[in-house]
PDB file of C-alpha atoms in Angstrom:
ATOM      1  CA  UNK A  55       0.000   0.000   0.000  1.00 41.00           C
ATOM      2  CA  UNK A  56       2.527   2.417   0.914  1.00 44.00           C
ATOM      3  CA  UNK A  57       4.788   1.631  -2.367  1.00 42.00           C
ATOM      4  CA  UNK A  58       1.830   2.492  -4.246  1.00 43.00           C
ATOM      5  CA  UNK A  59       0.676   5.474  -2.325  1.00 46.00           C
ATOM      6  CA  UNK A  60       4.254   6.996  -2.642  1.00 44.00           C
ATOM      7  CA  UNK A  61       4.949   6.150  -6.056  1.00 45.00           C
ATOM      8  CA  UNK A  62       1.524   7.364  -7.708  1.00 52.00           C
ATOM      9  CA  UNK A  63       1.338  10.251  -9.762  1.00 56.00           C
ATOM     10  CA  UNK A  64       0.576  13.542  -8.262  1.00 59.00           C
ATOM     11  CA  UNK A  65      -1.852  16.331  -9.297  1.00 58.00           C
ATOM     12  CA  UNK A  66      -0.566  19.686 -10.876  1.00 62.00           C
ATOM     13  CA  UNK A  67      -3.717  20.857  -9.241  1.00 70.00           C
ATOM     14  CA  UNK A  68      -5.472  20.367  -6.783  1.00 82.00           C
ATOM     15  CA  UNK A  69      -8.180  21.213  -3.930  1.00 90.00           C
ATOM     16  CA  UNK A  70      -7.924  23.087  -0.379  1.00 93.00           C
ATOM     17  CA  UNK A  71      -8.434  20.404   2.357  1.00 92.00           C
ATOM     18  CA  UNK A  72     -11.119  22.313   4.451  1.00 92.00           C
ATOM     19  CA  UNK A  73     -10.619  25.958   4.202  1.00 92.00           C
ATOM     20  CA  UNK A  74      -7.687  28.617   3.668  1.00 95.00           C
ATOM     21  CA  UNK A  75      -8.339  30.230   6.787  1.00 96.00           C
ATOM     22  CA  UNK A  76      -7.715  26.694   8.768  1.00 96.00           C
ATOM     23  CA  UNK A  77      -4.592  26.277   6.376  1.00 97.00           C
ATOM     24  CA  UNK A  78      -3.334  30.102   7.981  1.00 97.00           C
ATOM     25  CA  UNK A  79      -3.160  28.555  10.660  1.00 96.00           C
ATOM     26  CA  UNK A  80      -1.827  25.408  10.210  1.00 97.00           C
ATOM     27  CA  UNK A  81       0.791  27.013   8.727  1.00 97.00           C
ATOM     28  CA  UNK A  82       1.432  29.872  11.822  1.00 96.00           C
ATOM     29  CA  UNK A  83       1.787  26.560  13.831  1.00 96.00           C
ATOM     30  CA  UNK A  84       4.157  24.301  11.669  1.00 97.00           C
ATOM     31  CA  UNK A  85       6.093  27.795  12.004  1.00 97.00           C
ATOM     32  CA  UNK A  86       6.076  28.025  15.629  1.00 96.00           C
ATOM     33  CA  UNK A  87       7.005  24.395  15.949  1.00 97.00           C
ATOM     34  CA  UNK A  88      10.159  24.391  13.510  1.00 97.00           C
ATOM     35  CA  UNK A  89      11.241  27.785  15.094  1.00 96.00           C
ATOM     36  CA  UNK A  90      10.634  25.586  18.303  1.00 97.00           C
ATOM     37  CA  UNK A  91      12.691  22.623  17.226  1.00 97.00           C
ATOM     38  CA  UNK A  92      15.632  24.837  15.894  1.00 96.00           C
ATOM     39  CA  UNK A  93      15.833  25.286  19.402  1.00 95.00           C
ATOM     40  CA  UNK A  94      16.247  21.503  20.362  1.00 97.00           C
ATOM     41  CA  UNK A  95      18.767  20.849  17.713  1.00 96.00           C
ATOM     42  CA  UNK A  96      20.552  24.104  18.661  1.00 96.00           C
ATOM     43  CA  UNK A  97      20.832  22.722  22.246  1.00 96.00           C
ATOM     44  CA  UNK A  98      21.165  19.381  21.222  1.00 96.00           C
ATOM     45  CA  UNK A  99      24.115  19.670  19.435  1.00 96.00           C
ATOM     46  CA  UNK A 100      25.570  21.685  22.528  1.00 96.00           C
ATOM     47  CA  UNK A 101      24.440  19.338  24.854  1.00 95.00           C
ATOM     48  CA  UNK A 102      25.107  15.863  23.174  1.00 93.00           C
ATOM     49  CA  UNK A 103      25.477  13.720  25.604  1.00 93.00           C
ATOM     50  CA  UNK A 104      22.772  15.452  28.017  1.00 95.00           C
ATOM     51  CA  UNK A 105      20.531  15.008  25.211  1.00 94.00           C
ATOM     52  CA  UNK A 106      21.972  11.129  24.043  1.00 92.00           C
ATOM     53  CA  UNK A 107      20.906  10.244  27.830  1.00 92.00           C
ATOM     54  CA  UNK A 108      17.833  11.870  28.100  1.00 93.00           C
ATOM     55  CA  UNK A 109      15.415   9.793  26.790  1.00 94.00           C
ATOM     56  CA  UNK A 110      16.256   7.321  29.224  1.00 93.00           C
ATOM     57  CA  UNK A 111      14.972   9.433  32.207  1.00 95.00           C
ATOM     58  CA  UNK A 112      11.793   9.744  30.401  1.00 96.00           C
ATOM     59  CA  UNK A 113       8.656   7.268  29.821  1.00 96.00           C
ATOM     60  CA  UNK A 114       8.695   5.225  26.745  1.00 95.00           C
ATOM     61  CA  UNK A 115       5.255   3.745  27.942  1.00 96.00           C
ATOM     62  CA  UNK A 116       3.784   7.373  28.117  1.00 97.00           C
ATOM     63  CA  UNK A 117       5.547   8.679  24.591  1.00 97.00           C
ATOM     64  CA  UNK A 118       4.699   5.773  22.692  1.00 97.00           C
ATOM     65  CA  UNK A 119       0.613   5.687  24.425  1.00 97.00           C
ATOM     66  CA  UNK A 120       0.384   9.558  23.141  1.00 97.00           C
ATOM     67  CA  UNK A 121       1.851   8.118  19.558  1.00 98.00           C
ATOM     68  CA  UNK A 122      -1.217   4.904  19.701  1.00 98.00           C
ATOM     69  CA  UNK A 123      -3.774   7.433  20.968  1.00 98.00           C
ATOM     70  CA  UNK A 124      -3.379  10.409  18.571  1.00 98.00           C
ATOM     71  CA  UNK A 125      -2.583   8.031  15.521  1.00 98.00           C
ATOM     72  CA  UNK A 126      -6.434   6.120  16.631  1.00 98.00           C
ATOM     73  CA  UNK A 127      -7.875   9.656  16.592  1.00 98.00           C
ATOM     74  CA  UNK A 128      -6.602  10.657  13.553  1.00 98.00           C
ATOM     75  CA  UNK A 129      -7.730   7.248  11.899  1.00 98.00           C
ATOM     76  CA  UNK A 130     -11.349   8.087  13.757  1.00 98.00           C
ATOM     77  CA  UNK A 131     -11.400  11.430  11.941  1.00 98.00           C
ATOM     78  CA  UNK A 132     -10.535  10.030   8.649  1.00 98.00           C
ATOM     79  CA  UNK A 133     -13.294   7.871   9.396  1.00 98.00           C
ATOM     80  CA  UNK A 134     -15.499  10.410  10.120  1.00 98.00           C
ATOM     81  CA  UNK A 135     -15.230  12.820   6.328  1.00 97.00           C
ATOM     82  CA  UNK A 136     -14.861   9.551   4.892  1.00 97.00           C
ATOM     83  CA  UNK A 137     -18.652   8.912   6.164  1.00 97.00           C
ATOM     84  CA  UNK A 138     -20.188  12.873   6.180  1.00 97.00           C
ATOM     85  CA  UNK A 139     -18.783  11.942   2.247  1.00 96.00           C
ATOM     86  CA  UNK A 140     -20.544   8.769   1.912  1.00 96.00           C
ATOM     87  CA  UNK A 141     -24.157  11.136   3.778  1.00 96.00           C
ATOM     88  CA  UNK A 142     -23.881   9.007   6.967  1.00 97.00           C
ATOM     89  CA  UNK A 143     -24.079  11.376   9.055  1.00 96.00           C
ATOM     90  CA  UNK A 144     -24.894   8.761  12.158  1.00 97.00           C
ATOM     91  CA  UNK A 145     -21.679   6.923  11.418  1.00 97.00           C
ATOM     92  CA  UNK A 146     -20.103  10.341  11.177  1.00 98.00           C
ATOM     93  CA  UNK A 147     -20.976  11.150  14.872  1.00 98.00           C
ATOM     94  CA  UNK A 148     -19.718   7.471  16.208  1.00 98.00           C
ATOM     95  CA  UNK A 149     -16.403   8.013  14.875  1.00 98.00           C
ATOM     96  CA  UNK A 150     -15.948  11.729  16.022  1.00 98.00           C
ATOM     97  CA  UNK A 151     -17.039  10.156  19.057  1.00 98.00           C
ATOM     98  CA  UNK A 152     -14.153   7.434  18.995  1.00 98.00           C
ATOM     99  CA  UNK A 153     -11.680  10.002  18.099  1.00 98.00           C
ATOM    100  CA  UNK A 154     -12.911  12.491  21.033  1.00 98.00           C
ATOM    101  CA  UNK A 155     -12.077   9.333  23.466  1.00 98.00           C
ATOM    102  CA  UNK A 156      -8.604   8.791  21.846  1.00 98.00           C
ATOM    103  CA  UNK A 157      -8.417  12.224  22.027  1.00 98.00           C
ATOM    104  CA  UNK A 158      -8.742  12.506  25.725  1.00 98.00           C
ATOM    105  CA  UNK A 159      -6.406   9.881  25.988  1.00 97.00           C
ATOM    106  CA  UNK A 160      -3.745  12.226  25.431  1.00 97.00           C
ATOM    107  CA  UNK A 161      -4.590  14.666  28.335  1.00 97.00           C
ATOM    108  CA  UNK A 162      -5.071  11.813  30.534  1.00 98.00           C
ATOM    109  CA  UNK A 163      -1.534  10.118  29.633  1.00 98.00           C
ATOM    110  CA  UNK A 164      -0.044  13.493  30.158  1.00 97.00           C
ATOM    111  CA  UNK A 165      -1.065  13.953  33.573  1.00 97.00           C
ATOM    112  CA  UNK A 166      -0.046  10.541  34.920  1.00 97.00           C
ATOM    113  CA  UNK A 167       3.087  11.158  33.162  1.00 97.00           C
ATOM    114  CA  UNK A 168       4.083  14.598  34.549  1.00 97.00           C
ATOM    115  CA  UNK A 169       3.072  13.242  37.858  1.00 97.00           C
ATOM    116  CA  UNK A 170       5.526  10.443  37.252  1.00 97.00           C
ATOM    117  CA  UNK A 171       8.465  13.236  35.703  1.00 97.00           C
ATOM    118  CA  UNK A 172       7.948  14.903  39.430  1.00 96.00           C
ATOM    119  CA  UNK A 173       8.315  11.798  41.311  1.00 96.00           C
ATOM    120  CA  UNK A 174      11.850  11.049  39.229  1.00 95.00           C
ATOM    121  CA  UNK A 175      12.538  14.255  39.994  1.00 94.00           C
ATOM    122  CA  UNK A 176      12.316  15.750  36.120  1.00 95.00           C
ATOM    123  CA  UNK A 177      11.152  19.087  37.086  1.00 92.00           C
ATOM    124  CA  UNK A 178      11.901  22.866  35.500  1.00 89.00           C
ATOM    125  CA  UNK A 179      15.739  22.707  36.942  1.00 93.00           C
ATOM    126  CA  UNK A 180      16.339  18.866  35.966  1.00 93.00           C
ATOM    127  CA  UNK A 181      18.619  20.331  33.146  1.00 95.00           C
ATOM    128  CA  UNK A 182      18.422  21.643  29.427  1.00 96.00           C
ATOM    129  CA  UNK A 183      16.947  18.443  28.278  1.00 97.00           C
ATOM    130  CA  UNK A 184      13.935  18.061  30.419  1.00 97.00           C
ATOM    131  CA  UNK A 185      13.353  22.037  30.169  1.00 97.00           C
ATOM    132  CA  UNK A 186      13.730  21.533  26.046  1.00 97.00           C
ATOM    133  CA  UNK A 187      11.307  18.466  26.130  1.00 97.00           C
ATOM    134  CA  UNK A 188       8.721  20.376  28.922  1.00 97.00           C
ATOM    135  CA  UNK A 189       8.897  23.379  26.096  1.00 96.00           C
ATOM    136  CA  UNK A 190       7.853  21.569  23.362  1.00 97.00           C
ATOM    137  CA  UNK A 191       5.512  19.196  24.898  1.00 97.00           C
ATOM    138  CA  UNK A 192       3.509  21.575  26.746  1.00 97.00           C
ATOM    139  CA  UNK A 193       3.377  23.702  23.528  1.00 97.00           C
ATOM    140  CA  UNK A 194       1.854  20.255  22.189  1.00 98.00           C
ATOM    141  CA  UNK A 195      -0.334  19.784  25.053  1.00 98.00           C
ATOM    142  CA  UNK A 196      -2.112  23.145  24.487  1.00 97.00           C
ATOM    143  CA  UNK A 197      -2.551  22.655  20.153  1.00 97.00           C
ATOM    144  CA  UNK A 198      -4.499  19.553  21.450  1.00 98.00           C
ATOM    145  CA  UNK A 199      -6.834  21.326  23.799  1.00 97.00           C
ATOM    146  CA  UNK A 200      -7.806  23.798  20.966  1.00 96.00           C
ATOM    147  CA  UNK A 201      -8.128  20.229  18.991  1.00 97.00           C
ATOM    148  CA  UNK A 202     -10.138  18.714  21.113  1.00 98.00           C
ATOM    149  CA  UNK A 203     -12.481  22.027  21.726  1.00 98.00           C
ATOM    150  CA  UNK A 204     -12.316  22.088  17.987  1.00 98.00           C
ATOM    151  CA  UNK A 205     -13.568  18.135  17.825  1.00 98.00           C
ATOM    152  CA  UNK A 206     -16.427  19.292  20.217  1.00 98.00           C
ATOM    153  CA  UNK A 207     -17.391  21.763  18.629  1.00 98.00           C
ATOM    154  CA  UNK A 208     -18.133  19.710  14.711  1.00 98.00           C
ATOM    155  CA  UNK A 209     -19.660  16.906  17.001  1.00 98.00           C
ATOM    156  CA  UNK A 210     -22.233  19.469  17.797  1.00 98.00           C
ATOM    157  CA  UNK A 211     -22.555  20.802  14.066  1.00 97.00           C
ATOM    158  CA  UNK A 212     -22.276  16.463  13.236  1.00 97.00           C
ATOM    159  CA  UNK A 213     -24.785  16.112  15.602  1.00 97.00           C
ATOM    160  CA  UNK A 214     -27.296  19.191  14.752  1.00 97.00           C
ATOM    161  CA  UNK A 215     -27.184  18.119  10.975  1.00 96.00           C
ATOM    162  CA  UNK A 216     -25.563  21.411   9.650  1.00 96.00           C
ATOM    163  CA  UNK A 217     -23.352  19.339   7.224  1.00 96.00           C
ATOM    164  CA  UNK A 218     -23.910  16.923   4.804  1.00 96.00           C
ATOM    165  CA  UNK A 219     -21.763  15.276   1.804  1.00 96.00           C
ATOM    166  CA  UNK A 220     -21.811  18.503  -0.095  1.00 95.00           C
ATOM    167  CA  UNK A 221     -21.046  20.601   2.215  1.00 94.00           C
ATOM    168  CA  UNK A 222     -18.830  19.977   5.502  1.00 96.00           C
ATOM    169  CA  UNK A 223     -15.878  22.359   5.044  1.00 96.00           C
ATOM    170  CA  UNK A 224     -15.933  22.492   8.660  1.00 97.00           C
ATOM    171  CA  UNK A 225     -15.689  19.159   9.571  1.00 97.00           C
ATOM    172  CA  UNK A 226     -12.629  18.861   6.437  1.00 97.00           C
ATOM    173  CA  UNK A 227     -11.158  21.900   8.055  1.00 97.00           C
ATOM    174  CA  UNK A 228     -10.585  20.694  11.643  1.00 98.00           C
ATOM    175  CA  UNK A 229      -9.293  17.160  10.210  1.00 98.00           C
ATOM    176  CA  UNK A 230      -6.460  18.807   8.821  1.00 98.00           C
ATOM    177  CA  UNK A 231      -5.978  20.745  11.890  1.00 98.00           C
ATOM    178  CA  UNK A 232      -5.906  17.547  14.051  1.00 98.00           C
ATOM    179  CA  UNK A 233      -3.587  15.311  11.378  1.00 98.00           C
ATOM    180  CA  UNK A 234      -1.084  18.088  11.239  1.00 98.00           C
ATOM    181  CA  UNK A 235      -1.101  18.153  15.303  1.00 97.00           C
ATOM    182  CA  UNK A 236      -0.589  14.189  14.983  1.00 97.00           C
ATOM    183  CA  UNK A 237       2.102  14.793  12.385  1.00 98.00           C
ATOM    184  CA  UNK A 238       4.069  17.391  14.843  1.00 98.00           C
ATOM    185  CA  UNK A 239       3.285  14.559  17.840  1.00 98.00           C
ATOM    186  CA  UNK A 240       5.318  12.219  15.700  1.00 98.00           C
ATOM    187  CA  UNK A 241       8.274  14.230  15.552  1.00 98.00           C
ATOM    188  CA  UNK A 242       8.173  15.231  18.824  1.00 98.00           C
ATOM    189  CA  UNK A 243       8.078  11.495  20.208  1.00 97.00           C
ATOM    190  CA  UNK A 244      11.663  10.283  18.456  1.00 96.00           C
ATOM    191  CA  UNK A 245      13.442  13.455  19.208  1.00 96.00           C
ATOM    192  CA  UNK A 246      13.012  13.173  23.142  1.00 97.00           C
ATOM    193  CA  UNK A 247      11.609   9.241  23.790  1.00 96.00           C
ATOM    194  CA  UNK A 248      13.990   7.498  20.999  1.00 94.00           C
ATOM    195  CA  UNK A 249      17.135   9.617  19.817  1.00 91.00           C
ATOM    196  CA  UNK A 250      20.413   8.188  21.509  1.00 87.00           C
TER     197      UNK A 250
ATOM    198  CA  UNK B 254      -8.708  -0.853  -2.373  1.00 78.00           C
ATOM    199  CA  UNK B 255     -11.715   0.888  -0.950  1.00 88.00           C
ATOM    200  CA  UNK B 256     -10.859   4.578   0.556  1.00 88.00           C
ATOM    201  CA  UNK B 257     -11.929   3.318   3.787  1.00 91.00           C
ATOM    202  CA  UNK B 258      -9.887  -0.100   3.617  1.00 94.00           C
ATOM    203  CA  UNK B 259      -6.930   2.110   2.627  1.00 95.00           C
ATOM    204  CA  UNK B 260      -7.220   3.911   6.179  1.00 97.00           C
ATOM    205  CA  UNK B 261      -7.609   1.293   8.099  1.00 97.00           C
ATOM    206  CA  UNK B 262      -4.285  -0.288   6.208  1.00 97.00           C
ATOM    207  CA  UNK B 263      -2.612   2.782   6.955  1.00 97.00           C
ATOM    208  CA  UNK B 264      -3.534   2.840  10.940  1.00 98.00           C
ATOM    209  CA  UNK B 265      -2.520  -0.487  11.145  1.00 98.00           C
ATOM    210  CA  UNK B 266       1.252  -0.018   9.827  1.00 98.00           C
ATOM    211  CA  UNK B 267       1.561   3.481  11.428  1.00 98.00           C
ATOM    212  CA  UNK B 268       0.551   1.243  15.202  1.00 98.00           C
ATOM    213  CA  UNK B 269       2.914  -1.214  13.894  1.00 97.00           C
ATOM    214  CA  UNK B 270       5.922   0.952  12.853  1.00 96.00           C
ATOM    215  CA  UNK B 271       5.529   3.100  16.173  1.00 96.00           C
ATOM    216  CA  UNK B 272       5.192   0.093  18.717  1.00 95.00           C
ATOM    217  CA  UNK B 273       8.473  -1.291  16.729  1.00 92.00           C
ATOM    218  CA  UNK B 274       9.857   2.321  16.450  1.00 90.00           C
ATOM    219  CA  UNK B 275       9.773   2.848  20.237  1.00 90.00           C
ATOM    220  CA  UNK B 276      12.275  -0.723  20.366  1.00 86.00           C
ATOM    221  CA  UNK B 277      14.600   1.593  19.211  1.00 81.00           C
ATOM    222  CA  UNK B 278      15.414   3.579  22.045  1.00 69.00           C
ATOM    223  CA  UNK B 279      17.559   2.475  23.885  1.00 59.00           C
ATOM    224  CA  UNK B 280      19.753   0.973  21.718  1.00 59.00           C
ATOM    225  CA  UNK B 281      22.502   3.938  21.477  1.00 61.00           C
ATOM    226  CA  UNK B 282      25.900   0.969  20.318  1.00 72.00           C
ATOM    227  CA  UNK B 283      25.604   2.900  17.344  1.00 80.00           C
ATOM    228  CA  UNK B 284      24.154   6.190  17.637  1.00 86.00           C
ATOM    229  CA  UNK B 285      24.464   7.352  14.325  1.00 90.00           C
ATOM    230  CA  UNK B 286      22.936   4.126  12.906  1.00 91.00           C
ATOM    231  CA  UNK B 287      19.819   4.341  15.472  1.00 91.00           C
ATOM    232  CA  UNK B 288      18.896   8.223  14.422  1.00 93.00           C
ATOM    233  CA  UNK B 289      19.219   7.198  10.985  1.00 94.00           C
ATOM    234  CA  UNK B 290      16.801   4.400  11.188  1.00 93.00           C
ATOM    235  CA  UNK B 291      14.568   6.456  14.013  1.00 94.00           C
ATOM    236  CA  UNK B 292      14.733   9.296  11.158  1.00 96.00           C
ATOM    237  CA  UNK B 293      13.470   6.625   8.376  1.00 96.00           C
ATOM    238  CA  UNK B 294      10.888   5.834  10.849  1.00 96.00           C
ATOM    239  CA  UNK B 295       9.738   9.352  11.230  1.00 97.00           C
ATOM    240  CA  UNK B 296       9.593   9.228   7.609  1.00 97.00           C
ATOM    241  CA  UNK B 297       7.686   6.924   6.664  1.00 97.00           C
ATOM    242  CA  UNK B 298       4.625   7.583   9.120  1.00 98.00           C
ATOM    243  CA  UNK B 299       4.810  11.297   8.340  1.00 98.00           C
ATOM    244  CA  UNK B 300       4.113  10.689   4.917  1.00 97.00           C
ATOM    245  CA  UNK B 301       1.770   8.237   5.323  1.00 97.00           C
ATOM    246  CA  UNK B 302      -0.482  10.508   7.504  1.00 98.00           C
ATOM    247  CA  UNK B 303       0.120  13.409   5.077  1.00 97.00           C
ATOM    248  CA  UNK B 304      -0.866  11.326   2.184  1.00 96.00           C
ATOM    249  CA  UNK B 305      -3.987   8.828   3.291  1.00 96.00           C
ATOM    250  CA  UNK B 306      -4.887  10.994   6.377  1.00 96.00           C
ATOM    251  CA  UNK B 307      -4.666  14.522   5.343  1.00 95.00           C
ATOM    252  CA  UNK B 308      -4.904  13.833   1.603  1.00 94.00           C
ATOM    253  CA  UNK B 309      -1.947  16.086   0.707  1.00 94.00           C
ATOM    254  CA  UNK B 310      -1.943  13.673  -2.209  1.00 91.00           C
ATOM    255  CA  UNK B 311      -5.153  15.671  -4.076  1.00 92.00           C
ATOM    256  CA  UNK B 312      -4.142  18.687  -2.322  1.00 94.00           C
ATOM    257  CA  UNK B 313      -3.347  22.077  -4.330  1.00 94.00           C
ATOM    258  CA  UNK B 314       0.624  22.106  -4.851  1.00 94.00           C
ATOM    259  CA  UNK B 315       1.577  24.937  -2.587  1.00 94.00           C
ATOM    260  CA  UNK B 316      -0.065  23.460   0.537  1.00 96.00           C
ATOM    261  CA  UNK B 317       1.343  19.740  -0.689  1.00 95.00           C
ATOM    262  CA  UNK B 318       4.996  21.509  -1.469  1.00 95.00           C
ATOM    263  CA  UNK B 319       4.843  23.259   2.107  1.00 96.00           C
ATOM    264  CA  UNK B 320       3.996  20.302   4.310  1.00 97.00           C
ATOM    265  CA  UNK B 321       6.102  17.947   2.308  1.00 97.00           C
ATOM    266  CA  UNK B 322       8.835  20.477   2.782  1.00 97.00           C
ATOM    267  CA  UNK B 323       8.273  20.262   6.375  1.00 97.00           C
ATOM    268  CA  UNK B 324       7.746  16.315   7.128  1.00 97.00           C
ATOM    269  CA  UNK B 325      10.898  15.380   4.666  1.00 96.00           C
ATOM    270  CA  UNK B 326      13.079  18.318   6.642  1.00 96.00           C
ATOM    271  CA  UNK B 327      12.477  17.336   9.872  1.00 96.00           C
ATOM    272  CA  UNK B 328      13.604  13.758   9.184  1.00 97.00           C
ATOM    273  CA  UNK B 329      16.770  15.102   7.096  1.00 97.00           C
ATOM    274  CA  UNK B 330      17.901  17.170   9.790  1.00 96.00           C
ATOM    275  CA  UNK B 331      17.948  14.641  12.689  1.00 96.00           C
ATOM    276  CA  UNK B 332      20.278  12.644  10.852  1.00 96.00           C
ATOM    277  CA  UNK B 333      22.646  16.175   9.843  1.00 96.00           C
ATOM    278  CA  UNK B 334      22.050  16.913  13.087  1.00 94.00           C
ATOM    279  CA  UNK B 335      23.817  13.700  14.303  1.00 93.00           C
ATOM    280  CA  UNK B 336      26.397  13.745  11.499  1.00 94.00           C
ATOM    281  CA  UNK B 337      27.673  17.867  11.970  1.00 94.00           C
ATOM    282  CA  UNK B 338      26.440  18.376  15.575  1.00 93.00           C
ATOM    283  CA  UNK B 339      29.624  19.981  16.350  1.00 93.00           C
ATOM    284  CA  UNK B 340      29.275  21.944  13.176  1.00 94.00           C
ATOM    285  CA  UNK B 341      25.994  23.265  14.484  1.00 94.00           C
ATOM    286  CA  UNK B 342      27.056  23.681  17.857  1.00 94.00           C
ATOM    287  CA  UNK B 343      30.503  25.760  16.410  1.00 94.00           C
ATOM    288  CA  UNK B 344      28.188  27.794  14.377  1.00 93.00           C
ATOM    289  CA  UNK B 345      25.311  29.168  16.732  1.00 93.00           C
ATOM    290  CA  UNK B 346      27.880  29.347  19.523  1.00 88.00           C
ATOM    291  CA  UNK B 347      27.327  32.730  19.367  1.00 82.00           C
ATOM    292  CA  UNK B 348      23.848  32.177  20.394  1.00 78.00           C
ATOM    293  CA  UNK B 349      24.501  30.068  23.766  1.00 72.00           C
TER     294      UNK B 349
END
């Protein structure tokens, strides 16, 4: 599947997922991140070994249960257009439903694992890794709160019947909002959970 | 394949790589060798959530350029990053 997905032609043009306005600001936030990981290569290359240790103080579980439960939600919201598309608008709801549950997953994970960072004693003065990793994360943490608000928010539009399979820009809109927060979750993960 | 068989497909290999991914850590014998392979990791599920989950495929160019720009740079600079870090780090010295 993926051979064939990667080696297909391409479009010379093409559609707007969603809207432009959502694509503003997908694109103020793939900004702020890669101004944001500038930083962590910046202090990773002046900190290698800090940062080769690192993701050993850290938990693997926790990193790699935000990767399962953001990747779920994102398949969910596939799911979900995929349906609105097909006029189920029923199905639509049960799988913006999933992906608000996989969704809170994240929050959830989060606080066990901060409460398990303070009990190893990875708090703000633990060094320039754990401060790097609390910058980025947290910075994470917040882009899915205005996710998940955002997933409330076209459940209740899903749910009140104010789009169908012609028109759901909405709905399109805040799935490429929540992919591209899955896609900056899965660089985060390897550069503090995985990178020796 | 069905649109809908093609997701589930692609949640199934993106669980798979990232449960297999996370073995990697860890493992720092070779630490060059492990960010290149965590880096082709990165890749590969970065591209296929741009392509089956966000549909950069039928996207219009400059948004499909953009993010593609993005999700192939971040995996080429972890591994320049761990072949020149002391370039880097000689180079924004200045800024430490």
């Amino acid at each position: 599947m993926s051979a064939a997905t990667l080696t297909s032609p391409m479009p010379s043009t093409g559609r707007i997922p969603g809207n432009k306005a959502m694509w503003v600001g997908i694109f103020c936030e793939v900004t702020e991140f890669a101004l944001m990981f500038a930083v962590y290569f910046i202090a990773r290359a002046h900190h290698p070994e800090v940062f080769a240790a690192g993701p050993a103080r850290l938990s693997l579980l926790a990193g790699t249960g935000y990767t399962l439960m953001l990747l779920t939600s994102g398949w969910c919201v596939a799911h979900a257009v995929h349906a609105m598309r097909a006029s189920r608008q029923q199905a639509c709801l049960r799988w913006l439903t999933g992906a608000l549950l996989f969704g809170l997953g994240y929050p959830v994970i989060k606080l066990i694992e901060v409460r398990w960072n303070l009990a190893h004693g990875l708090d703000g003065s633990a060094g320039i890794f754990v401060v790097t990793y609390y910058y980025l994360t947290f910075n994470h943490l917040i882009h899915v709160f205005w996710g998940l608000l955002g997933l409330g928010w076209v459940m209740l539009r899903t749910g009140t019947g104010s789009y169908s399979a012609d028109d759901h820009v909405g709905l399109e809109a805040f799935a490429c909002y929540w992919h591209t927060t899955d896609i900056i979750w899965l660089m985060i993960f390897p550069l503090f959970y995985l990178l020796p | 394949m069905s649109e809908t068989r093609k997701l589930d497909l692609t949640w199934l290999v993106l669980v798979l790589l990232s449960v297999v991914g996370a073995g990697l850590g860890g493992t720092a014998d070779d630490r060059f060798g492990v960010s290149v392979l965590v880096a082709l990791v990165m890749a590969v599920k970065l591209r296929l959530v741009c392509d089956n989950f966000l549909e950069l495929r039928t996207a219009t160019p400059r948004i499909r350029q953009l993010m593609y720009a993005f999700t192939h740079g971040m995996p080429l600079l972890v591994i320049l990053s761990s072949a020149f870090g002391g370039t880097l780090a000689r180079l924004t010295g200045a800024l430490v």
